[in-house]
Amino acid sequence: MSEENSLDRVFAEYDHRDHESVYNPWPRWKKLQSGPALTYSEKYDGFHVASRYNEVCEIARDPQIFSSHLKQTTIPTLVTPPFPPINYDPPDHLFYRVILNPFFTPGKVAAHEAMVRSMAAKYIEPLLASDGFDVPTQLGIPLTREVILKLMGIADCPAEVNKWADDLIFLYEPEKAAANLMGFLAAEVAKRRANPGDDVMSGLVTAEVRGRSLDDSEILRMSLLLLLAGLDTTNSAISGSIWYFVQHPEARKELLAADDTTWRLAMDELVRWVSPAPAQARTARNDTAVGGCPMKEGEMVMLLFGAANRDATEFPDPDSVVLNRFPNRHLGFGMGPHRCLGSHLAKLELQIVLQALLPSLDQFELSDPNAVVWEGASVRGIRALPLTRKKK
Ligand code: HEM
Protein backbone atom coordinates (compact mmCIF):
# COMPACT_ATOMS: atom_id res chain seq x y z
CA MET A 1 0.00 0.00 0.00
CA SER A 2 1.39 3.45 -0.90
CA GLU A 3 2.16 5.84 1.96
CA GLU A 4 -0.71 8.08 0.84
CA ASN A 5 -3.20 5.18 0.85
CA SER A 6 -2.06 3.98 4.24
CA LEU A 7 -2.52 7.49 5.67
CA ASP A 8 -6.02 7.55 4.19
CA ARG A 9 -6.76 4.32 6.10
CA VAL A 10 -5.44 5.88 9.34
CA PHE A 11 -7.82 8.81 8.84
CA ALA A 12 -10.82 6.64 7.88
CA GLU A 13 -10.34 4.19 10.75
CA TYR A 14 -9.60 6.74 13.47
CA ASP A 15 -11.35 5.68 16.68
CA HIS A 16 -10.66 7.59 19.90
CA ARG A 17 -11.88 4.56 21.90
CA ASP A 18 -9.75 1.76 20.46
CA HIS A 19 -6.76 0.19 22.21
CA GLU A 20 -4.18 2.35 20.44
CA SER A 21 -6.01 5.59 21.30
CA VAL A 22 -6.34 4.58 24.92
CA TYR A 23 -2.78 3.27 25.44
CA ASN A 24 -0.62 5.17 22.94
CA PRO A 25 -2.55 7.94 21.14
CA TRP A 26 0.41 10.16 20.23
CA PRO A 27 1.82 8.56 17.01
CA ARG A 28 -1.63 8.49 15.38
CA TRP A 29 -2.35 12.06 16.49
CA LYS A 30 0.85 13.12 14.69
CA LYS A 31 -0.27 11.33 11.53
CA LEU A 32 -3.66 13.08 11.68
CA GLN A 33 -1.85 16.40 12.04
CA SER A 34 0.15 15.72 8.87
CA GLY A 35 -3.11 15.53 6.86
CA PRO A 36 -5.58 18.22 5.84
CA ALA A 37 -7.19 20.62 8.36
CA LEU A 38 -10.06 18.15 8.81
CA THR A 39 -9.73 14.41 8.27
CA TYR A 40 -12.74 12.11 8.13
CA SER A 41 -13.33 8.95 10.14
CA GLU A 42 -15.91 6.37 9.07
CA LYS A 43 -16.46 5.15 12.64
CA TYR A 44 -19.67 5.84 14.58
CA ASP A 45 -21.62 6.86 11.42
CA GLY A 46 -18.78 9.18 10.39
CA PHE A 47 -17.27 12.33 11.86
CA HIS A 48 -14.67 14.95 10.99
CA VAL A 49 -11.51 15.21 13.08
CA ALA A 50 -9.65 18.44 13.90
CA SER A 51 -6.24 17.64 15.38
CA ARG A 52 -4.13 20.75 14.85
CA TYR A 53 -3.98 23.57 17.39
CA ASN A 54 -5.25 26.37 15.14
CA GLU A 55 -8.26 24.55 13.76
CA VAL A 56 -9.27 23.13 17.15
CA CYS A 57 -9.22 26.67 18.60
CA GLU A 58 -11.13 28.09 15.61
CA ILE A 59 -13.97 25.59 16.10
CA ALA A 60 -14.05 25.77 19.91
CA ARG A 61 -14.32 29.57 19.80
CA ASP A 62 -17.28 29.60 17.40
CA PRO A 63 -20.44 28.22 19.07
CA GLN A 64 -22.64 30.08 16.54
CA ILE A 65 -21.55 27.60 13.87
CA PHE A 66 -20.27 24.66 15.91
CA SER A 67 -23.00 23.63 18.33
CA SER A 68 -22.59 21.77 21.62
CA HIS A 69 -26.37 21.28 21.81
CA LEU A 70 -27.60 19.74 18.54
CA LYS A 71 -25.99 16.34 19.11
CA GLN A 72 -24.21 17.12 22.39
CA THR A 73 -20.45 16.75 22.73
CA THR A 74 -19.51 13.08 22.73
CA ILE A 75 -19.04 10.60 19.90
CA PRO A 76 -20.97 8.31 19.79
CA THR A 77 -23.78 10.61 20.91
CA LEU A 78 -25.36 9.90 24.28
CA VAL A 79 -29.04 9.20 24.62
CA THR A 80 -29.19 11.30 27.78
CA PRO A 81 -30.80 14.69 28.37
CA PRO A 82 -28.47 17.65 27.68
CA PHE A 83 -26.34 18.70 30.65
CA PRO A 84 -26.14 22.45 31.28
CA PRO A 85 -23.86 24.25 30.57
CA ILE A 86 -21.70 21.87 28.52
CA ASN A 87 -24.47 20.80 26.11
CA TYR A 88 -25.92 24.29 25.54
CA ASP A 89 -25.12 27.08 23.10
CA PRO A 90 -25.38 30.83 23.62
CA PRO A 91 -27.47 32.50 24.94
CA ASP A 92 -28.70 29.61 27.19
CA HIS A 93 -25.12 28.57 27.90
CA LEU A 94 -24.28 31.94 29.45
CA PHE A 95 -27.40 31.83 31.65
CA TYR A 96 -26.10 28.64 33.30
CA ARG A 97 -22.47 29.82 33.51
CA VAL A 98 -23.56 33.03 35.26
CA ILE A 99 -25.10 30.85 37.97
CA LEU A 100 -22.14 28.49 38.31
CA ASN A 101 -19.11 30.76 37.84
CA PRO A 102 -19.21 32.44 41.29
CA PHE A 103 -18.68 29.05 43.00
CA PHE A 104 -15.48 28.27 41.09
CA THR A 105 -13.55 31.56 40.90
CA PRO A 106 -9.87 31.48 41.97
CA GLY A 107 -10.82 33.19 45.24
CA LYS A 108 -13.66 30.80 46.07
CA VAL A 109 -11.48 27.80 45.25
CA ALA A 110 -8.55 29.13 47.30
CA ALA A 111 -10.88 29.25 50.32
CA HIS A 112 -11.16 25.44 50.08
CA GLU A 113 -7.39 24.89 50.23
CA ALA A 114 -7.18 23.85 53.89
CA MET A 115 -10.09 21.44 53.47
CA VAL A 116 -8.59 19.79 50.37
CA ARG A 117 -5.17 19.60 52.06
CA SER A 118 -6.58 17.78 55.06
CA MET A 119 -8.61 15.39 52.86
CA ALA A 120 -5.51 14.64 50.76
CA ALA A 121 -3.39 14.01 53.88
CA LYS A 122 -5.97 11.54 55.15
CA TYR A 123 -5.45 9.41 52.02
CA ILE A 124 -1.74 9.99 51.43
CA GLU A 125 -0.25 9.46 54.91
CA PRO A 126 -1.25 5.78 55.21
CA LEU A 127 -0.22 5.12 51.61
CA LEU A 128 3.27 6.48 52.22
CA ALA A 129 3.60 4.26 55.28
CA SER A 130 2.60 1.17 53.29
CA ASP A 131 4.60 -1.26 51.13
CA GLY A 132 2.72 -0.26 48.03
CA PHE A 133 -0.49 1.23 46.75
CA ASP A 134 -2.59 1.80 43.66
CA VAL A 135 -2.66 5.51 42.79
CA PRO A 136 -6.10 5.92 41.14
CA THR A 137 -8.17 3.56 43.28
CA GLN A 138 -6.58 4.49 46.62
CA LEU A 139 -5.98 8.18 46.02
CA GLY A 140 -7.09 9.88 42.77
CA ILE A 141 -10.61 8.49 42.58
CA PRO A 142 -11.66 8.66 46.26
CA LEU A 143 -10.06 12.07 46.86
CA THR A 144 -11.61 13.78 43.83
CA ARG A 145 -14.98 12.24 44.70
CA GLU A 146 -14.79 13.44 48.31
CA VAL A 147 -13.85 16.99 47.27
CA ILE A 148 -16.65 17.46 44.73
CA LEU A 149 -19.26 15.85 46.99
CA LYS A 150 -18.23 18.15 49.83
CA LEU A 151 -18.54 21.24 47.61
CA MET A 152 -21.96 20.06 46.48
CA GLY A 153 -22.99 19.56 50.10
CA ILE A 154 -23.62 15.80 49.68
CA ALA A 155 -22.95 14.02 52.95
CA ASP A 156 -23.87 10.44 52.02
CA CYS A 157 -23.49 8.93 48.63
CA PRO A 158 -24.05 5.39 47.35
CA ALA A 159 -20.90 3.28 46.95
CA GLU A 160 -21.78 2.72 43.29
CA VAL A 161 -21.39 6.39 42.31
CA ASN A 162 -17.98 5.91 40.66
CA LYS A 163 -19.17 2.83 38.81
CA TRP A 164 -22.22 4.71 37.54
CA ALA A 165 -19.96 7.61 36.51
CA ASP A 166 -17.68 5.21 34.60
CA ASP A 167 -20.65 3.51 32.96
CA LEU A 168 -21.80 6.89 31.71
CA ILE A 169 -18.46 8.44 30.73
CA PHE A 170 -16.98 5.33 29.13
CA LEU A 171 -20.33 4.48 27.52
CA TYR A 172 -20.81 1.00 29.02
CA GLU A 173 -24.42 1.56 30.16
CA PRO A 174 -24.87 5.31 29.78
CA GLU A 175 -28.66 5.59 29.95
CA LYS A 176 -29.01 3.29 32.97
CA ALA A 177 -26.14 5.02 34.74
CA ALA A 178 -27.61 8.48 34.10
CA ALA A 179 -30.97 7.31 35.49
CA ASN A 180 -29.29 5.91 38.64
CA LEU A 181 -27.25 9.07 39.20
CA MET A 182 -30.25 11.34 38.67
CA GLY A 183 -32.33 9.26 41.06
CA PHE A 184 -29.74 9.71 43.78
CA LEU A 185 -29.31 13.43 43.04
CA ALA A 186 -33.09 14.04 43.02
CA ALA A 187 -33.22 13.21 46.71
CA GLU A 188 -30.40 15.72 47.32
CA VAL A 189 -32.29 18.44 45.44
CA ALA A 190 -35.36 17.80 47.60
CA LYS A 191 -33.21 18.14 50.76
CA ARG A 192 -31.76 21.48 49.56
CA ARG A 193 -35.20 22.83 48.67
CA ALA A 194 -36.34 22.04 52.21
CA ASN A 195 -33.19 23.30 53.89
CA PRO A 196 -30.72 25.27 51.72
CA GLY A 197 -27.15 25.74 52.94
CA ASP A 198 -24.07 27.43 51.44
CA ASP A 199 -23.02 24.58 49.12
CA VAL A 200 -23.15 24.59 45.31
CA MET A 201 -26.39 22.58 45.05
CA SER A 202 -28.11 24.99 47.42
CA GLY A 203 -26.80 27.79 45.20
CA LEU A 204 -28.57 26.17 42.25
CA VAL A 205 -31.81 25.82 44.21
CA THR A 206 -31.84 29.48 45.28
CA ALA A 207 -30.33 31.03 42.11
CA GLU A 208 -32.29 33.65 40.21
CA VAL A 209 -30.89 35.18 37.04
CA ARG A 210 -32.77 37.47 34.65
CA GLY A 211 -35.88 37.00 36.82
CA ARG A 212 -35.87 33.23 36.44
CA SER A 213 -34.93 30.41 38.80
CA LEU A 214 -33.91 26.85 37.86
CA ASP A 215 -36.44 24.02 37.76
CA ASP A 216 -35.70 20.59 39.28
CA SER A 217 -34.74 19.06 35.95
CA GLU A 218 -32.16 21.79 35.28
CA ILE A 219 -30.72 21.48 38.78
CA LEU A 220 -30.46 17.71 38.44
CA ARG A 221 -28.73 17.83 35.08
CA MET A 222 -26.32 20.57 36.24
CA SER A 223 -25.53 18.64 39.43
CA LEU A 224 -24.88 15.48 37.47
CA LEU A 225 -22.44 17.29 35.19
CA LEU A 226 -20.61 18.83 38.17
CA LEU A 227 -20.28 15.42 39.77
CA LEU A 228 -19.00 13.74 36.59
CA ALA A 229 -16.79 16.53 35.30
CA GLY A 230 -14.87 16.68 38.56
CA LEU A 231 -14.31 12.94 38.97
CA ASP A 232 -12.50 11.22 36.12
CA THR A 233 -10.72 14.22 34.67
CA THR A 234 -9.10 15.27 37.92
CA ASN A 235 -8.19 11.71 38.82
CA SER A 236 -6.54 11.42 35.40
CA ALA A 237 -4.54 14.60 35.95
CA ILE A 238 -3.39 13.40 39.39
CA SER A 239 -2.64 9.80 38.46
CA GLY A 240 -1.14 10.74 35.09
CA SER A 241 1.20 13.23 36.76
CA ILE A 242 2.32 10.68 39.36
CA TRP A 243 2.91 8.19 36.52
CA TYR A 244 5.17 10.82 34.92
CA PHE A 245 7.15 11.63 38.08
CA VAL A 246 7.69 7.97 38.98
CA GLN A 247 9.42 7.60 35.62
CA HIS A 248 11.26 10.96 35.73
CA PRO A 249 13.05 11.30 39.07
CA GLU A 250 15.04 14.33 37.84
CA ALA A 251 11.78 16.21 37.14
CA ARG A 252 10.49 15.25 40.59
CA LYS A 253 13.58 16.86 42.17
CA GLU A 254 13.27 19.91 39.93
CA LEU A 255 9.66 20.52 40.96
CA LEU A 256 10.38 19.96 44.65
CA ALA A 257 13.06 22.68 44.48
CA ALA A 258 10.89 25.06 42.41
CA ASP A 259 9.43 28.41 43.48
CA ASP A 260 5.68 29.18 43.65
CA THR A 261 5.57 30.55 40.09
CA THR A 262 7.06 27.38 38.64
CA TRP A 263 4.63 25.26 40.67
CA ARG A 264 1.74 27.22 39.19
CA LEU A 265 3.09 26.89 35.65
CA ALA A 266 3.80 23.21 36.21
CA MET A 267 0.17 22.41 37.07
CA ASP A 268 -0.92 23.72 33.65
CA GLU A 269 1.94 21.95 31.94
CA LEU A 270 1.00 18.62 33.50
CA VAL A 271 -2.63 19.06 32.43
CA ARG A 272 -1.40 19.84 28.88
CA TRP A 273 0.84 16.78 28.86
CA VAL A 274 -1.73 14.36 30.35
CA SER A 275 -4.74 15.88 28.51
CA PRO A 276 -7.43 14.07 30.52
CA ALA A 277 -10.26 15.24 28.21
CA PRO A 278 -8.73 14.76 24.76
CA ALA A 279 -11.76 14.35 22.50
CA GLN A 280 -14.88 16.58 22.64
CA ALA A 281 -17.29 17.09 19.74
CA ARG A 282 -19.38 19.77 18.03
CA THR A 283 -22.06 19.72 15.29
CA ALA A 284 -22.16 22.11 12.32
CA ARG A 285 -25.26 24.31 12.39
CA ASN A 286 -24.99 24.96 8.66
CA ASP A 287 -22.72 24.13 5.73
CA THR A 288 -19.30 25.52 6.53
CA ALA A 289 -15.56 24.95 6.05
CA VAL A 290 -12.52 24.69 8.30
CA GLY A 291 -9.09 25.35 6.80
CA GLY A 292 -10.62 24.85 3.34
CA CYS A 293 -12.21 21.49 4.27
CA PRO A 294 -16.01 21.46 3.84
CA MET A 295 -18.46 20.35 6.52
CA LYS A 296 -22.17 19.85 5.91
CA GLU A 297 -24.97 21.00 8.19
CA GLY A 298 -25.58 18.38 10.91
CA GLU A 299 -22.15 16.72 10.61
CA MET A 300 -20.06 16.25 13.72
CA VAL A 301 -16.43 17.23 14.25
CA MET A 302 -14.20 15.90 16.99
CA LEU A 303 -11.94 18.46 18.66
CA LEU A 304 -8.82 16.56 19.59
CA PHE A 305 -7.70 18.78 22.46
CA GLY A 306 -5.16 16.08 23.32
CA ALA A 307 -3.56 16.15 19.86
CA ALA A 308 -3.63 19.96 19.70
CA ASN A 309 -1.81 19.99 23.04
CA ARG A 310 1.08 18.17 21.35
CA ASP A 311 1.14 20.40 18.23
CA ALA A 312 4.74 21.50 17.70
CA THR A 313 3.65 24.70 15.91
CA GLU A 314 2.26 25.95 19.25
CA PHE A 315 4.35 24.07 21.82
CA PRO A 316 8.12 23.75 21.27
CA ASP A 317 9.27 20.25 22.26
CA PRO A 318 5.60 19.23 22.71
CA ASP A 319 6.14 15.70 24.04
CA SER A 320 8.34 16.83 26.94
CA VAL A 321 7.09 18.17 30.24
CA VAL A 322 8.69 21.61 30.62
CA LEU A 323 7.74 22.47 34.19
CA ASN A 324 8.09 26.24 33.71
CA ARG A 325 6.67 26.33 30.16
CA PHE A 326 5.54 29.87 29.35
CA PRO A 327 3.53 30.91 27.46
CA ASN A 328 1.35 27.82 27.67
CA ARG A 329 -1.95 28.38 25.85
CA HIS A 330 -2.86 24.73 26.28
CA LEU A 331 -6.28 23.23 25.57
CA GLY A 332 -6.33 20.74 28.44
CA PHE A 333 -9.26 22.68 29.90
CA GLY A 334 -10.71 23.44 26.48
CA MET A 335 -11.05 26.85 24.84
CA GLY A 336 -13.78 29.41 24.17
CA PRO A 337 -17.12 29.72 26.01
CA HIS A 338 -17.08 26.13 27.29
CA ARG A 339 -13.62 26.42 28.87
CA CYS A 340 -13.60 24.30 32.00
CA LEU A 341 -15.53 25.67 34.97
CA GLY A 342 -13.45 23.66 37.45
CA SER A 343 -9.91 24.39 36.22
CA HIS A 344 -8.83 26.23 39.40
CA LEU A 345 -10.24 23.50 41.60
CA ALA A 346 -8.57 20.77 39.55
CA LYS A 347 -5.18 22.51 39.70
CA LEU A 348 -5.53 23.05 43.43
CA GLU A 349 -6.21 19.34 43.98
CA LEU A 350 -3.30 18.36 41.73
CA GLN A 351 -0.85 20.73 43.45
CA ILE A 352 -1.87 19.63 46.94
CA VAL A 353 -1.46 15.94 46.07
CA LEU A 354 1.94 16.48 44.47
CA GLN A 355 3.19 18.61 47.36
CA ALA A 356 2.25 15.86 49.80
CA LEU A 357 3.40 12.90 47.72
CA LEU A 358 6.48 13.93 45.75
CA PRO A 359 8.90 14.26 48.70
CA SER A 360 8.51 10.49 49.36
CA LEU A 361 7.78 9.23 45.84
CA ASP A 362 11.42 8.19 45.32
CA GLN A 363 10.79 5.38 47.85
CA PHE A 364 8.36 3.78 45.39
CA GLU A 365 8.58 2.35 41.88
CA LEU A 366 6.15 1.03 39.26
CA SER A 367 5.21 -2.49 40.36
CA ASP A 368 5.04 -3.55 36.72
CA PRO A 369 4.75 -1.21 33.72
CA ASN A 370 2.35 -3.74 32.15
CA ALA A 371 0.00 -3.44 35.13
CA VAL A 372 -0.82 0.19 34.32
CA VAL A 373 -4.40 0.25 33.00
CA TRP A 374 -5.74 3.09 30.86
CA GLU A 375 -9.32 3.72 29.82
CA GLY A 376 -10.68 6.19 27.34
CA ALA A 377 -13.47 7.84 25.41
CA SER A 378 -13.89 11.61 25.43
CA VAL A 379 -12.00 11.38 28.74
CA ARG A 380 -8.77 9.36 28.95
CA GLY A 381 -7.24 8.29 32.20
CA ILE A 382 -5.48 5.78 34.38
CA ARG A 383 -7.59 3.16 36.14
CA ALA A 384 -4.69 1.22 37.72
CA LEU A 385 -1.18 2.42 38.60
CA PRO A 386 0.30 0.08 41.20
CA LEU A 387 3.42 1.30 43.02
CA THR A 388 5.66 -0.85 45.24
CA ARG A 389 8.09 0.28 47.94
CA LYS A 390 11.66 -0.09 46.63
CA LYS A 391 13.79 -2.79 48.28
CA LYS A 392 16.56 -1.27 50.44
C1 HEM B 1 -7.82 18.21 35.33
C2 HEM B 1 -9.15 18.15 35.45
C3 HEM B 1 -10.09 18.65 34.41
C4 HEM B 1 -9.95 18.68 33.05
C5 HEM B 1 -8.75 18.22 32.23
C6 HEM B 1 -11.17 19.24 32.50
C7 HEM B 1 -11.37 19.46 31.14
C8 HEM B 1 -12.46 20.12 30.61
C9 HEM B 1 -12.64 20.44 29.22
C10 HEM B 1 -11.68 20.10 28.09
C11 HEM B 1 -13.82 21.09 29.09
C12 HEM B 1 -14.41 21.68 27.80
C13 HEM B 1 -15.38 20.74 27.14
C14 HEM B 1 -15.85 21.24 25.79
O1 HEM B 1 -15.32 22.21 25.24
O2 HEM B 1 -16.80 20.63 25.23
C15 HEM B 1 -14.41 21.17 30.41
C16 HEM B 1 -15.62 21.74 30.70
C17 HEM B 1 -16.20 21.70 31.96
N1 HEM B 1 -15.62 21.28 33.13
FE1 HEM B 1 -13.78 20.51 33.35
N2 HEM B 1 -12.03 19.52 33.53
C18 HEM B 1 -11.41 19.18 34.72
C19 HEM B 1 -11.93 19.32 35.99
C20 HEM B 1 -13.16 19.82 36.29
C21 HEM B 1 -13.71 19.94 37.61
C22 HEM B 1 -13.00 19.60 38.92
C23 HEM B 1 -14.97 20.39 37.47
C24 HEM B 1 -15.94 20.67 38.60
C25 HEM B 1 -16.50 21.78 38.79
C26 HEM B 1 -15.21 20.62 36.04
C27 HEM B 1 -16.36 21.11 35.48
C28 HEM B 1 -16.54 21.40 34.14
C29 HEM B 1 -17.77 21.94 33.59
C30 HEM B 1 -19.05 22.23 34.35
C31 HEM B 1 -17.55 22.13 32.22
C32 HEM B 1 -18.53 22.69 31.20
C33 HEM B 1 -18.26 24.16 31.03
C34 HEM B 1 -19.13 24.82 29.99
O3 HEM B 1 -19.70 24.14 29.15
O4 HEM B 1 -19.26 26.05 30.05
N3 HEM B 1 -14.09 20.25 35.37
N4 HEM B 1 -13.55 20.58 31.32
Coordinates of N, CA and C and ligand atoms in Angstrom, one line a residue, residues 68 73 85-87 93 97 100 104 148 225-226 229-231 233-234 237 271 275-277 280-282 303 305 331-335 337-343 345-346 349, ligand 1:
S68 N -22.8 22.8 20.6 CA -22.6 21.8 21.6 C -23.9 21.1 22.0
T73 N -21.9 16.6 22.9 CA -20.5 16.7 22.7 C -19.6 15.5 22.8
P85 N -23.9 23.4 31.8 CA -23.9 24.3 30.6 C -23.2 23.6 29.4
I86 N -22.6 22.4 29.6 CA -21.7 21.9 28.5 C -22.4 21.5 27.2
N87 N -23.7 21.2 27.3 CA -24.5 20.8 26.1 C -25.4 21.9 25.6
H93 N -26.4 29.0 27.2 CA -25.1 28.6 27.9 C -24.7 29.6 28.9
R97 N -23.8 29.5 33.0 CA -22.5 29.8 33.5 C -22.5 31.0 34.5
L100 N -23.2 29.4 37.8 CA -22.1 28.5 38.3 C -20.8 29.2 38.6
F104 N -16.7 28.9 41.5 CA -15.5 28.3 41.1 C -14.4 29.3 40.7
I148 N -15.5 16.9 45.5 CA -16.6 17.5 44.7 C -17.9 17.2 45.5
L225 N -23.6 16.9 35.9 CA -22.4 17.3 35.2 C -21.3 17.7 36.2
L226 N -21.7 18.4 37.2 CA -20.6 18.8 38.2 C -20.0 17.6 38.8
A229 N -17.9 15.8 35.9 CA -16.8 16.5 35.3 C -15.6 16.6 36.3
G230 N -15.9 16.6 37.6 CA -14.9 16.7 38.6 C -14.2 15.4 38.9
L231 N -14.8 14.2 38.5 CA -14.3 12.9 39.0 C -13.2 12.4 38.1
T233 N -11.8 13.3 35.2 CA -10.7 14.2 34.7 C -9.7 14.5 35.7
T234 N -10.1 14.9 36.9 CA -9.1 15.3 37.9 C -8.3 14.1 38.4
A237 N -5.6 13.6 35.8 CA -4.5 14.6 36.0 C -3.6 14.2 37.1
V271 N -1.3 19.3 33.0 CA -2.6 19.1 32.4 C -2.5 19.0 30.9
S275 N -3.5 15.7 29.3 CA -4.7 15.9 28.5 C -5.8 14.9 28.9
P276 N -6.4 15.0 30.1 CA -7.4 14.1 30.5 C -8.7 14.1 29.7
A277 N -9.0 15.2 29.0 CA -10.3 15.2 28.2 C -9.9 15.5 26.8
Q280 N -13.5 16.1 22.5 CA -14.9 16.6 22.6 C -15.4 16.9 21.2
A281 N -16.7 16.9 21.1 CA -17.3 17.1 19.7 C -18.2 18.3 19.6
R282 N -18.4 18.7 18.4 CA -19.4 19.8 18.0 C -20.1 19.3 16.8
L303 N -13.0 17.6 18.3 CA -11.9 18.5 18.7 C -10.9 17.7 19.5
F305 N -8.5 17.9 21.6 CA -7.7 18.8 22.5 C -6.4 18.1 22.8
L331 N -4.9 23.5 25.7 CA -6.3 23.2 25.6 C -6.7 22.1 26.5
G332 N -6.0 21.8 27.5 CA -6.3 20.7 28.4 C -7.7 21.0 29.1
F333 N -8.0 22.3 29.3 CA -9.3 22.7 29.9 C -10.2 23.2 28.8
G334 N -9.9 23.0 27.6 CA -10.7 23.4 26.5 C -10.4 24.9 26.1
M335 N -11.3 25.5 25.4 CA -11.0 26.9 24.8 C -12.4 27.4 24.5
P337 N -16.1 29.6 25.0 CA -17.1 29.7 26.0 C -17.2 28.5 26.9
H338 N -16.9 27.3 26.5 CA -17.1 26.1 27.3 C -15.8 25.8 28.1
R339 N -14.8 26.7 28.1 CA -13.6 26.4 28.9 C -14.0 26.0 30.3
C340 N -13.3 25.0 30.8 CA -13.6 24.3 32.0 C -14.0 25.2 33.2
L341 N -15.1 24.9 33.8 CA -15.5 25.7 35.0 C -14.6 25.4 36.2
G342 N -14.1 24.1 36.2 CA -13.4 23.7 37.4 C -11.9 23.7 37.4
S343 N -11.4 24.5 36.4 CA -9.9 24.4 36.2 C -9.1 24.8 37.5
L345 N -10.1 24.6 40.6 CA -10.2 23.5 41.6 C -9.4 22.3 41.2
A346 N -9.4 21.9 40.0 CA -8.6 20.8 39.5 C -7.1 21.0 39.8
E349 N -6.3 20.7 43.5 CA -6.2 19.3 44.0 C -4.9 18.7 43.5
Ligands
HEM1 C1 -7.8 18.2 35.3 C2 -9.1 18.2 35.5 C3 -10.1 18.6 34.4 C4 -9.9 18.7 33.1 C5 -8.8 18.2 32.2 C6 -11.2 19.2 32.5 C7 -11.4 19.5 31.1 C8 -12.5 20.1 30.6 C9 -12.6 20.4 29.2 C10 -11.7 20.1 28.1 C11 -13.8 21.1 29.1 C12 -14.4 21.7 27.8 C13 -15.4 20.7 27.1 C14 -15.9 21.2 25.8 O1 -15.3 22.2 25.2 O2 -16.8 20.6 25.2 C15 -14.4 21.2 30.4 C16 -15.6 21.7 30.7 C17 -16.2 21.7 32.0 N1 -15.6 21.3 33.1 FE1 -13.8 20.5 33.4 N2 -12.0 19.5 33.5 C18 -11.4 19.2 34.7 C19 -11.9 19.3 36.0 C20 -13.2 19.8 36.3 C21 -13.7 19.9 37.6 C22 -13.0 19.6 38.9 C23 -15.0 20.4 37.5 C24 -15.9 20.7 38.6 C25 -16.5 21.8 38.8 C26 -15.2 20.6 36.0 C27 -16.4 21.1 35.5 C28 -16.5 21.4 34.1 C29 -17.8 21.9 33.6 C30 -19.1 22.2 34.4 C31 -17.6 22.1 32.2 C32 -18.5 22.7 31.2 C33 -18.3 24.2 31.0 C34 -19.1 24.8 30.0 O3 -19.7 24.1 29.1 O4 -19.3 26.0 30.0 N3 -14.1 20.3 35.4 N4 -13.6 20.6 31.3

